[in-house]
Tab-separated table of C-alpha atoms and ligand atoms in Angstrom:
chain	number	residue	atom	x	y	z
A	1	UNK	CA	61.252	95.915	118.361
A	2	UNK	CA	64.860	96.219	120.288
A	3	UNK	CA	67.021	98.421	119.426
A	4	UNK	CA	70.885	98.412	119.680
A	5	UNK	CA	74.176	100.017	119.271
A	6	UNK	CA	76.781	97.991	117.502
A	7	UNK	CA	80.142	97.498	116.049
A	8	UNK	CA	82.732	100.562	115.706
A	9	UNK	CA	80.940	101.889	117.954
A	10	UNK	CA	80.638	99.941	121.006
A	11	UNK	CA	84.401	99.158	120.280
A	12	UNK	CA	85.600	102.345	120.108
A	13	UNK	CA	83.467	103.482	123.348
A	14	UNK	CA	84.808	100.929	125.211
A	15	UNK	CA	88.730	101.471	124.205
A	16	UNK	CA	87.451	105.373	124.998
A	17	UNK	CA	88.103	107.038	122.152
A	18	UNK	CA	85.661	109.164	120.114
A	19	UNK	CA	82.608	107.856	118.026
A	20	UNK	CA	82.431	108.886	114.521
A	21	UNK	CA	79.357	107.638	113.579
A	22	UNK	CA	76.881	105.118	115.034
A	23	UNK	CA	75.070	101.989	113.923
A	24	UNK	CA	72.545	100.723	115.083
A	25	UNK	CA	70.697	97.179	114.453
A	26	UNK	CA	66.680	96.710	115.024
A	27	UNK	CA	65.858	93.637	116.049
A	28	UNK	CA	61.932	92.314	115.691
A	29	UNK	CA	61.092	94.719	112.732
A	30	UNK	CA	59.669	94.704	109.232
A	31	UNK	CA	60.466	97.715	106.578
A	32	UNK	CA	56.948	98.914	107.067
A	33	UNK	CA	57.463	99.005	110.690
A	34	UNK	CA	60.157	101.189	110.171
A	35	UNK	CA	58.247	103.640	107.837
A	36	UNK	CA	55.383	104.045	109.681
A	37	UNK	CA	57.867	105.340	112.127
A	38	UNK	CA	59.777	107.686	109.868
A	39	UNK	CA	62.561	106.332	109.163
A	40	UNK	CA	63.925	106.752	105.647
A	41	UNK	CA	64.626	103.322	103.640
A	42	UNK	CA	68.571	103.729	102.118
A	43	UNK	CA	69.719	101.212	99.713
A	44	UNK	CA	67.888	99.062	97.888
A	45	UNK	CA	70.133	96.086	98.508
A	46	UNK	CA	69.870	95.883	102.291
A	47	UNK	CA	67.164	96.720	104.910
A	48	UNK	CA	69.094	100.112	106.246
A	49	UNK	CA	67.257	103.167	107.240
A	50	UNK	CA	67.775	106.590	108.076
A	51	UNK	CA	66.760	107.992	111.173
A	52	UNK	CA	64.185	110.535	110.646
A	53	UNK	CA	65.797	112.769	113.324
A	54	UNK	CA	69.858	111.713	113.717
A	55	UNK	CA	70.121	110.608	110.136
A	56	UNK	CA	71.852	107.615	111.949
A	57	UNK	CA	71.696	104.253	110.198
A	58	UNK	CA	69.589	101.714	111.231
A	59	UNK	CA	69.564	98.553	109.571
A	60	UNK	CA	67.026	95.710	110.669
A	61	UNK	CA	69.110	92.425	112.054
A	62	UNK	CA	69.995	90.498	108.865
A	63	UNK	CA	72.603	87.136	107.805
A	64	UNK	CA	74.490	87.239	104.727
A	65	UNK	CA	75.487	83.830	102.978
A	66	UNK	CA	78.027	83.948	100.214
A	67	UNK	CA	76.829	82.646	96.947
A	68	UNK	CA	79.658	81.970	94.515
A	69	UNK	CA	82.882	83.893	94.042
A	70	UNK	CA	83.647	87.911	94.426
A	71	UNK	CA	81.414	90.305	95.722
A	72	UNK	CA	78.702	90.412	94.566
A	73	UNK	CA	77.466	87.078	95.769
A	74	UNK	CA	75.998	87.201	99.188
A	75	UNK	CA	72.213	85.938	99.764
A	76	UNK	CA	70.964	88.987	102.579
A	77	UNK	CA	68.342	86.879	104.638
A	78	UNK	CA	66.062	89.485	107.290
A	79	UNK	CA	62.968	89.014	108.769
A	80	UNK	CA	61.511	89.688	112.427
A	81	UNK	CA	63.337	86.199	113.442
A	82	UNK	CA	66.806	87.050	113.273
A	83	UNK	CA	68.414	87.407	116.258
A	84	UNK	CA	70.678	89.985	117.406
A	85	UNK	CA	73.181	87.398	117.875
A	86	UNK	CA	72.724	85.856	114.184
A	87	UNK	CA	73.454	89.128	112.928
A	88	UNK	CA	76.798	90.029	114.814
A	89	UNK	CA	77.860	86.506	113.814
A	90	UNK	CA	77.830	87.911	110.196
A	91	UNK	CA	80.860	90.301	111.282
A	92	UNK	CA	84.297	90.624	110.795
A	93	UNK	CA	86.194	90.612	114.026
A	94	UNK	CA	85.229	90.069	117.518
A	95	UNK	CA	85.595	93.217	118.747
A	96	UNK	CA	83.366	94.836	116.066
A	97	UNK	CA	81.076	92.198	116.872
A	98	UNK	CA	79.580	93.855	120.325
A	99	UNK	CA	76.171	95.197	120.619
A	100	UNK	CA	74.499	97.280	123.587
A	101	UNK	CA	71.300	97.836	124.718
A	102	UNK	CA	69.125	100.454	125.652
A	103	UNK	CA	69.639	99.904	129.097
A	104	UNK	CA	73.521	100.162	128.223
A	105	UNK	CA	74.269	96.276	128.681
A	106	UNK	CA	76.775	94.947	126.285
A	107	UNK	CA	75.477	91.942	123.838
A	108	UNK	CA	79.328	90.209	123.667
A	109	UNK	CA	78.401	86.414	122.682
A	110	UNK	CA	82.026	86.382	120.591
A	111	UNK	CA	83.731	87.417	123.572
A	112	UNK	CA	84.990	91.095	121.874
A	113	UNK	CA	85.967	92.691	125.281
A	114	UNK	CA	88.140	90.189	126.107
A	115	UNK	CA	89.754	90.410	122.937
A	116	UNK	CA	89.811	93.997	123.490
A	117	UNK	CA	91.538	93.557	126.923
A	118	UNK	CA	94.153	91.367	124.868
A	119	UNK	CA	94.530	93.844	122.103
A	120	UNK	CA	93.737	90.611	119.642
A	121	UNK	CA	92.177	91.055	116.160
A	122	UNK	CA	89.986	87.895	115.954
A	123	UNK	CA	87.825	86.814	113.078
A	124	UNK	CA	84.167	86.048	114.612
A	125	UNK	CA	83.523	82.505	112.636
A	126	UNK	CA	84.887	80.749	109.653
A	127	UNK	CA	81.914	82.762	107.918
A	128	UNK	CA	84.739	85.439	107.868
A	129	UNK	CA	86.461	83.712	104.727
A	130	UNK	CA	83.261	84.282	102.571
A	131	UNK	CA	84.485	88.021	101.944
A	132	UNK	CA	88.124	88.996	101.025
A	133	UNK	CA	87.387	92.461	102.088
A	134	UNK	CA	88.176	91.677	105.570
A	135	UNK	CA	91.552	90.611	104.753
A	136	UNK	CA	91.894	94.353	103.811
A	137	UNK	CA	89.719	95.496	106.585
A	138	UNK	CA	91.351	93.785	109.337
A	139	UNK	CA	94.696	94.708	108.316
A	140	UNK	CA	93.537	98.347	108.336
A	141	UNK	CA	92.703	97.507	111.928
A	142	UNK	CA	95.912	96.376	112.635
A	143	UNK	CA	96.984	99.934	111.340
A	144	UNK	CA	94.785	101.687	113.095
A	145	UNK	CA	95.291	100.674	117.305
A	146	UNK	CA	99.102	99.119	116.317
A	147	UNK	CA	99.674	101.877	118.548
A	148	UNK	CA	97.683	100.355	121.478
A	149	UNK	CA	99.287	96.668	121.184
A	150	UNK	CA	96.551	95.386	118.781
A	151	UNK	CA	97.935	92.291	116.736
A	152	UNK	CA	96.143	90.100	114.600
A	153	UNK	CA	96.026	86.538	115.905
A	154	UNK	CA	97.682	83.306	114.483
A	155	UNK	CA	94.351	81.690	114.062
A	156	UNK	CA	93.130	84.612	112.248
A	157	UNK	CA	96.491	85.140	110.225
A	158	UNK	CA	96.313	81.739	109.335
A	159	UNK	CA	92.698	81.966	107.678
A	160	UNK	CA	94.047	84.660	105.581
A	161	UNK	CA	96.666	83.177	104.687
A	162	UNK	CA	94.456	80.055	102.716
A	163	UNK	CA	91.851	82.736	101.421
A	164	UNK	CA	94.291	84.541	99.449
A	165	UNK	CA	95.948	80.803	98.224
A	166	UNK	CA	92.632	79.829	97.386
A	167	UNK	CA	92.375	82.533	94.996
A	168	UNK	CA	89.613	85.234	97.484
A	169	UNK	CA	91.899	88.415	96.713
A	170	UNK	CA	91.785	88.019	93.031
A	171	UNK	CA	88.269	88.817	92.676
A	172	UNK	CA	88.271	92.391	94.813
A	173	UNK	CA	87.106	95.350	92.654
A	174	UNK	CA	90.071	97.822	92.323
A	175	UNK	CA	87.734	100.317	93.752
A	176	UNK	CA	87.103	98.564	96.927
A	177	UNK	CA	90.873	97.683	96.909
A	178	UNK	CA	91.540	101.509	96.643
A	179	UNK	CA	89.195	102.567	99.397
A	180	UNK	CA	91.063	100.381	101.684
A	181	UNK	CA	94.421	101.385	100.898
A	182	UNK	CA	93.597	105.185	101.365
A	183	UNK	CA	92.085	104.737	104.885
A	184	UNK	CA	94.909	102.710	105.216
A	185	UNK	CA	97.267	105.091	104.298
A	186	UNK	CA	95.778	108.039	106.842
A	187	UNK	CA	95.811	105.317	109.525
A	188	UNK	CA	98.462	105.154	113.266
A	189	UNK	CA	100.726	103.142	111.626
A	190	UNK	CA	99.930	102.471	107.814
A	191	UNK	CA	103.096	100.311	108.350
A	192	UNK	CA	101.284	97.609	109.771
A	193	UNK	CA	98.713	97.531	106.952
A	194	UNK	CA	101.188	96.410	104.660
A	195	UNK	CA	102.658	94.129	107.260
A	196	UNK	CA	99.454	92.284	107.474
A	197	UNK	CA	99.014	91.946	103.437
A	198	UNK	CA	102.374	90.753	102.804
A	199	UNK	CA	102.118	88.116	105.854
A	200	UNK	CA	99.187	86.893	104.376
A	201	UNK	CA	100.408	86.975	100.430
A	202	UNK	CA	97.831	89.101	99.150
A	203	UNK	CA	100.517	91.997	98.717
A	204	UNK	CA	101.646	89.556	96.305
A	205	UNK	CA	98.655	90.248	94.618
A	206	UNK	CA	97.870	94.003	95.159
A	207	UNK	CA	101.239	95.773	94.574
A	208	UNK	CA	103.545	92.875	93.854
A	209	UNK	CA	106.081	95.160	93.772
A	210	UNK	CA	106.723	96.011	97.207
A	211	UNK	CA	106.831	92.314	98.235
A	212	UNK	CA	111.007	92.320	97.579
A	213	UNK	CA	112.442	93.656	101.367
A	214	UNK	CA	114.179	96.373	99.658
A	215	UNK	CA	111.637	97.831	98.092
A	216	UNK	CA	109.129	96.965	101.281
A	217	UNK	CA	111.559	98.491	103.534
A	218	UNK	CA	111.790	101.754	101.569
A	219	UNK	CA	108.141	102.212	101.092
A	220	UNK	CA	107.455	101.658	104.251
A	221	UNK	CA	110.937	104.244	105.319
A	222	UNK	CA	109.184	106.791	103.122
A	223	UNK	CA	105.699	106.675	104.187
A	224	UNK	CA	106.891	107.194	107.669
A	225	UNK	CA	108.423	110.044	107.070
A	226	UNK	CA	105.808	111.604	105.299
A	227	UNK	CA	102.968	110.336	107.601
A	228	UNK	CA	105.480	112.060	110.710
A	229	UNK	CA	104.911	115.794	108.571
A	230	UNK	CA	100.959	114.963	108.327
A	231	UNK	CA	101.328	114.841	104.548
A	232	UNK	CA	98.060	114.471	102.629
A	233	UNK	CA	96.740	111.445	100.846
A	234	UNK	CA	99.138	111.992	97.256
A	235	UNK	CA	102.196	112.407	98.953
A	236	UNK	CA	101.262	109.155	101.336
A	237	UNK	CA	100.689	107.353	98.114
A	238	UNK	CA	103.206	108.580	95.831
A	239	UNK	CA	106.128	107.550	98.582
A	240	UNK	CA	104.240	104.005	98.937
A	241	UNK	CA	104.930	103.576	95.427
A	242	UNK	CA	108.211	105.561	95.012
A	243	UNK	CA	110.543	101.932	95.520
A	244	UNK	CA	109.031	101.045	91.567
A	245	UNK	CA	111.161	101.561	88.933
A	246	UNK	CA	109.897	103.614	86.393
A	247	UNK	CA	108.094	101.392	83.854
A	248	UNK	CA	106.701	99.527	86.927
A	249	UNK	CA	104.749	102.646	88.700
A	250	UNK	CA	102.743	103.750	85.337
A	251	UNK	CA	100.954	100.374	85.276
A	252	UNK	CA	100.562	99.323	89.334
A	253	UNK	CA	98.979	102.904	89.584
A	254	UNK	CA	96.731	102.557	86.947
A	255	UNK	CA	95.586	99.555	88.035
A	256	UNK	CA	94.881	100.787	91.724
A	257	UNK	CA	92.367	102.975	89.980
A	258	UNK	CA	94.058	106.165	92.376
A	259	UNK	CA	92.192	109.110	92.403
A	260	UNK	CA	93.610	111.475	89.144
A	261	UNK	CA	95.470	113.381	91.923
A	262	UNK	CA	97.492	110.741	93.653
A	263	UNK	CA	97.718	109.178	90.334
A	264	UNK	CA	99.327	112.452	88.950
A	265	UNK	CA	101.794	113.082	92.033
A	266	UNK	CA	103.269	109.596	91.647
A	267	UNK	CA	103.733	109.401	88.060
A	268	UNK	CA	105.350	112.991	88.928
A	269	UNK	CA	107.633	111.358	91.443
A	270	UNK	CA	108.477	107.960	89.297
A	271	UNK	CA	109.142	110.518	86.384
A	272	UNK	CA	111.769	112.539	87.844
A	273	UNK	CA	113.158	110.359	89.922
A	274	UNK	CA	115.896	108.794	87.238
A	275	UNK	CA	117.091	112.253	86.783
A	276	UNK	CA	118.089	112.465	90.430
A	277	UNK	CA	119.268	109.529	91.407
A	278	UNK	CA	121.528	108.477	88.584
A	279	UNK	CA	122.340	104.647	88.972
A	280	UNK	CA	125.265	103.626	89.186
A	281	UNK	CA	126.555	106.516	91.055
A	282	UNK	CA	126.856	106.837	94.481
A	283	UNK	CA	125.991	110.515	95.758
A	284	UNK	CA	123.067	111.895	93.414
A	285	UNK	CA	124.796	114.038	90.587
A	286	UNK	CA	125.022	117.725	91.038
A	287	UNK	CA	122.241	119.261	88.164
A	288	UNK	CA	122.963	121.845	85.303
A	289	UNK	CA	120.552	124.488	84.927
A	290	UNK	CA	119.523	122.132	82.049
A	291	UNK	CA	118.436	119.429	83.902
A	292	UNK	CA	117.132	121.780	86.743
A	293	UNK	CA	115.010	123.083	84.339
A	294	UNK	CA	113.529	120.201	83.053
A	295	UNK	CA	112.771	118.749	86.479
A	296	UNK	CA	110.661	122.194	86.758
A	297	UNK	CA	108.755	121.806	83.752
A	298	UNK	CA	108.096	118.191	84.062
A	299	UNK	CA	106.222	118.766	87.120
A	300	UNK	CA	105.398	121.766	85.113
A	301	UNK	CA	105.665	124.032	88.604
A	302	UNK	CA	104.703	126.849	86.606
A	303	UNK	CA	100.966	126.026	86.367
A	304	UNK	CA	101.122	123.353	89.335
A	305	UNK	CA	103.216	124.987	92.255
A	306	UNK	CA	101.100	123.537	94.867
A	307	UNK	CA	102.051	120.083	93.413
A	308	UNK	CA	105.292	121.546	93.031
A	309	UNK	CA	105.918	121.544	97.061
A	310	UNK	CA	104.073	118.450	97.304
A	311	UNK	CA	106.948	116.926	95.210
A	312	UNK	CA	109.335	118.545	97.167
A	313	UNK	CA	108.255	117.038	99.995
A	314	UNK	CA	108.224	112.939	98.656
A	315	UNK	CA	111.793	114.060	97.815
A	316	UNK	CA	112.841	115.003	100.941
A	317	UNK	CA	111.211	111.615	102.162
A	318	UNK	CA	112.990	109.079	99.650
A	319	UNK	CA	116.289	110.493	98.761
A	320	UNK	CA	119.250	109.752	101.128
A	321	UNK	CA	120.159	112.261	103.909
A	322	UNK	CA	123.305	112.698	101.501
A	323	UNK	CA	121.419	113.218	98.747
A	324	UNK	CA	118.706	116.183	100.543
A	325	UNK	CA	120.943	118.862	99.006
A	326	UNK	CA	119.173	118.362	95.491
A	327	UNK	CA	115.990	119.222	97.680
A	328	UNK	CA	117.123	122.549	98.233
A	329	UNK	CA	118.553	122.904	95.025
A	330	UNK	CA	115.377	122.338	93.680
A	331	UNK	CA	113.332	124.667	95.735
A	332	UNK	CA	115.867	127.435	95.171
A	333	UNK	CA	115.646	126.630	90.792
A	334	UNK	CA	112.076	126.381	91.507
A	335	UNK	CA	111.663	130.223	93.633
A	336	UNK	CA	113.911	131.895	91.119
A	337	UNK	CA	112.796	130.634	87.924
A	338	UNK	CA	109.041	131.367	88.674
A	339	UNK	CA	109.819	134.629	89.236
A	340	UNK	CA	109.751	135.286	85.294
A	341	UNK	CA	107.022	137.334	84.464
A	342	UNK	CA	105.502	136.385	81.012
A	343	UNK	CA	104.066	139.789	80.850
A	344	UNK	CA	106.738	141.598	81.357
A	345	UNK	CA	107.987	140.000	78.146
A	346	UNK	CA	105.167	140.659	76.321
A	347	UNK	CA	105.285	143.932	76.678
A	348	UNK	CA	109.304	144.123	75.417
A	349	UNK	CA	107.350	142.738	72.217
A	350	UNK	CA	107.565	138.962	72.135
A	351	UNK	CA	104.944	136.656	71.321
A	352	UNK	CA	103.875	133.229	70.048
A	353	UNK	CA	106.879	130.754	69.931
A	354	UNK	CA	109.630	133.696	70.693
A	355	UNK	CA	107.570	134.377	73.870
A	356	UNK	CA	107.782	131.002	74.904
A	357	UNK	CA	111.772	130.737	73.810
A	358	UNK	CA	112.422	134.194	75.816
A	359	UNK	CA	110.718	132.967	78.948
A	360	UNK	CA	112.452	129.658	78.518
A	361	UNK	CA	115.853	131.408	78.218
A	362	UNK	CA	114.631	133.991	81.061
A	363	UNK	CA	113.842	131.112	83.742
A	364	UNK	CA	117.314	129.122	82.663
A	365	UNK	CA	119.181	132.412	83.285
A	366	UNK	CA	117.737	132.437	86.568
A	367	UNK	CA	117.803	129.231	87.821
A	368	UNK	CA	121.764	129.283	86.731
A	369	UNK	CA	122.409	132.603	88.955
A	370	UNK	CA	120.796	131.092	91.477
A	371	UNK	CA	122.906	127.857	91.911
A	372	UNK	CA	126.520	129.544	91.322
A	373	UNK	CA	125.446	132.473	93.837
B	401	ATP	P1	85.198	102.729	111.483
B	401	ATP	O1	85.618	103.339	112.772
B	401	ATP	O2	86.291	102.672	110.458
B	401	ATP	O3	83.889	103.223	110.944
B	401	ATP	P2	83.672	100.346	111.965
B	401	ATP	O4	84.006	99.110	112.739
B	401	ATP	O5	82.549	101.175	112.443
B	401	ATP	O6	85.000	101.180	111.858
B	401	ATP	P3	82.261	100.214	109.456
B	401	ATP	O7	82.856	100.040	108.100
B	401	ATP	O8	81.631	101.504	109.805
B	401	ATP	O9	83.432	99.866	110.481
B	401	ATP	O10	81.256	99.019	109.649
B	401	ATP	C1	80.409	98.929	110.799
B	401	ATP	C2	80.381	97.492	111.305
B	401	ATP	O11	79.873	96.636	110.284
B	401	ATP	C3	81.730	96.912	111.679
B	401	ATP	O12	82.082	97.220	112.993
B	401	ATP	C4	81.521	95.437	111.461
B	401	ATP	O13	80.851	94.880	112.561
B	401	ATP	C5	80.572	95.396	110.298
B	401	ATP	N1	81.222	95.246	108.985
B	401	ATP	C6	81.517	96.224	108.086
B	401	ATP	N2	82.054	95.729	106.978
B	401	ATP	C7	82.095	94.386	107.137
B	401	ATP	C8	82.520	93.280	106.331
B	401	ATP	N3	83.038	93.470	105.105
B	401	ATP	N4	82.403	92.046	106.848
B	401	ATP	C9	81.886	91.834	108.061
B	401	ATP	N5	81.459	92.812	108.875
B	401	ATP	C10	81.559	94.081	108.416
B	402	MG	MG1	81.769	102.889	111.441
């Protein structure tokens, strides 16, 4: 049996960056050549194992073949017989589609390293259209080495384009769809991620929403400026979807299937936002204590402060620079009103729904000194 290095990392070793992890492909093998050797059989779907030592994967050379639509339908064919080349044919773009040896010669019969030298994201065959993933996958690529000149190519952009018209992106599970979008989001330039869907139409399809430039522009203005202060996966999401009105964001974010956290942070967002931005009006109002209030408990800061600051921080990233004041406003409410000390109130004698009043009128009284002072 041969065995060889291949895809992210041969690509990534030969741009010089770190590896993350490493896969291997065995060439000339059967399963029970690999057990007798130790290695540990993962997933029952495809011939990957373990290595006994590394706990690397090694999966033995294999072609796919799509058999009807979505998914689930590809035919895995591996045997002893399949080539190494056979097997980087099944991948998605040239230059994930490299292989070295154990000598340290590179296998390159798609011609990766040239595309590599030409910072071109190239589909390896027309094969590539059998999986809609890779739409997502190679415009996560563009994301990621944006930075280093990478573009997609017209050839490539333009086999996108008739997957998604011919219906491919329909029939991605939300949960794949999701799993994109949040590697996505923590890539370079997430920017270029949604470049690449909306080029090809299947933004239409994933977060219709955002197609409209306005609202494109601002999600992309706000994830920028959140991505810049190394925000963490909810606030990334909850300023992609920040541009949808109000009854829009409740159903597009269900129907990502976002983790409960992201989910929660941009419902947060989406609900407060009306109170701030008051349409119609050009500079943001100025809030009562009343309305400060309210934004408070409806991100209900006083069990959630950590959220709180997250929130604080979409804010900052969406509102206009003349409208940053309500930021501070907010934070200042927010310092001074969870100062109240329910305890302290206790022990004056309140309870049950004159506790909660009292605290209520305690935290108003607060925030309200602390915006006329
Ligand atoms: P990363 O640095 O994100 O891990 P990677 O290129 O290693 O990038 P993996 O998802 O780890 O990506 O997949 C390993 C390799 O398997 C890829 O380089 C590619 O050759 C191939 N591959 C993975 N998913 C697909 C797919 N949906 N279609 C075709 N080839 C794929
Ligand atoms: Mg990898």
């Amino acid at each position: 049996m041969q065995i060889y290095l291949v895809g992210g990392a041969v690509r990534d070793e030969l741009l010089g960056l770190e590896i993350k992890d490493r896969d291997w492909v065995v060439v000339g093998a059967t399963p029970d050549d690999m057990l007798k050797q130790g290695y540990k059989q993962v997933g029952a779907d495809f011939p990957v194992f373990l290595h006994p030592g590394s706990r690397e994967e090694y999966a033995l050379a294999r072609t796919e073949r799509k058999q009807g639509r979505g998914y689930h339908g590809f035919e895995v064919y591996s045997a002893p017989d399949v080539t190494l080349e056979d097997d980087l044919k099944r991948r998605d773009l040239t230059i994930n589609a490299m292989a070295r040896d154990e000598q340290g010669l590179i296998v390159d019969p798609f011609n990766g390293q040239q595309d590599l030298e030409a910072r071109v994201l190239r589909h390896v065959s027309e094969a590539f259209a059998e999986d809609p993933l890779r739409i997502l996958r190679t415009a996560r690529f563009a994301a990621r080495f944006q930075p280093q000149g990478f573009r997609v190519c017209n050839q490539t952009m333009a086999l996108m384009r008739t997957m998604v018209a011919e219906g491919e992106v329909d029939h991605l599970v939300a949960e794949r769809v999701w799993q994109e979008i949040q590697r996505a989001l923590e890539e370079h330039e997430p920017r270029a991620f949604f470049e690449v869907l909306r080029d090809t139409g299947a933004l239409a399809i994933l977060i219709p929403e955002l197609v409209p430039d306005q609202a494109f522009t601002a999600a992309m203005t706000a994830l920028h400026c959140v991505h810049q202060q190394d925000g963490s996966i909810e606030e990334r999401f909850a300023a992609l979807i920040s541009p949808l009105p109000d009854h829009q964001s409740g159903p597009r974010i269900q129907a990502l299937k976002a983790p409960n956290d992201c989910k929660n942070l941009a419902l947060l967002v989406a609900a407060v936002l009306p109170a701030l931005t008051r349409s119609g009006e050009q500079k943001a109002p100025a809030l009562s204590a009343d309305e400060l209030y309210a934004v408070l408990d409806t991100a209900d800061l006083w069990r959630r402060p950590e959220r709180f600051s997250l929130l604080l921080n979409v804010l900052a990233c969406i509102l206009e620079p003349a409208d940053q004041e309500i930021v501070h406003t907010l934070q200042r409410a927010a310092n001074s009103a969870s100062g109240v000390e329910p305890k302290a109130l206790m022990a004056q004698g309140f309870t049950g729904r004159v506790l909660g009043e009292a605290i209520r009128q305690e935290r108003l009284r607060r925030i309200q000194q602390a915006i006329t002072s």
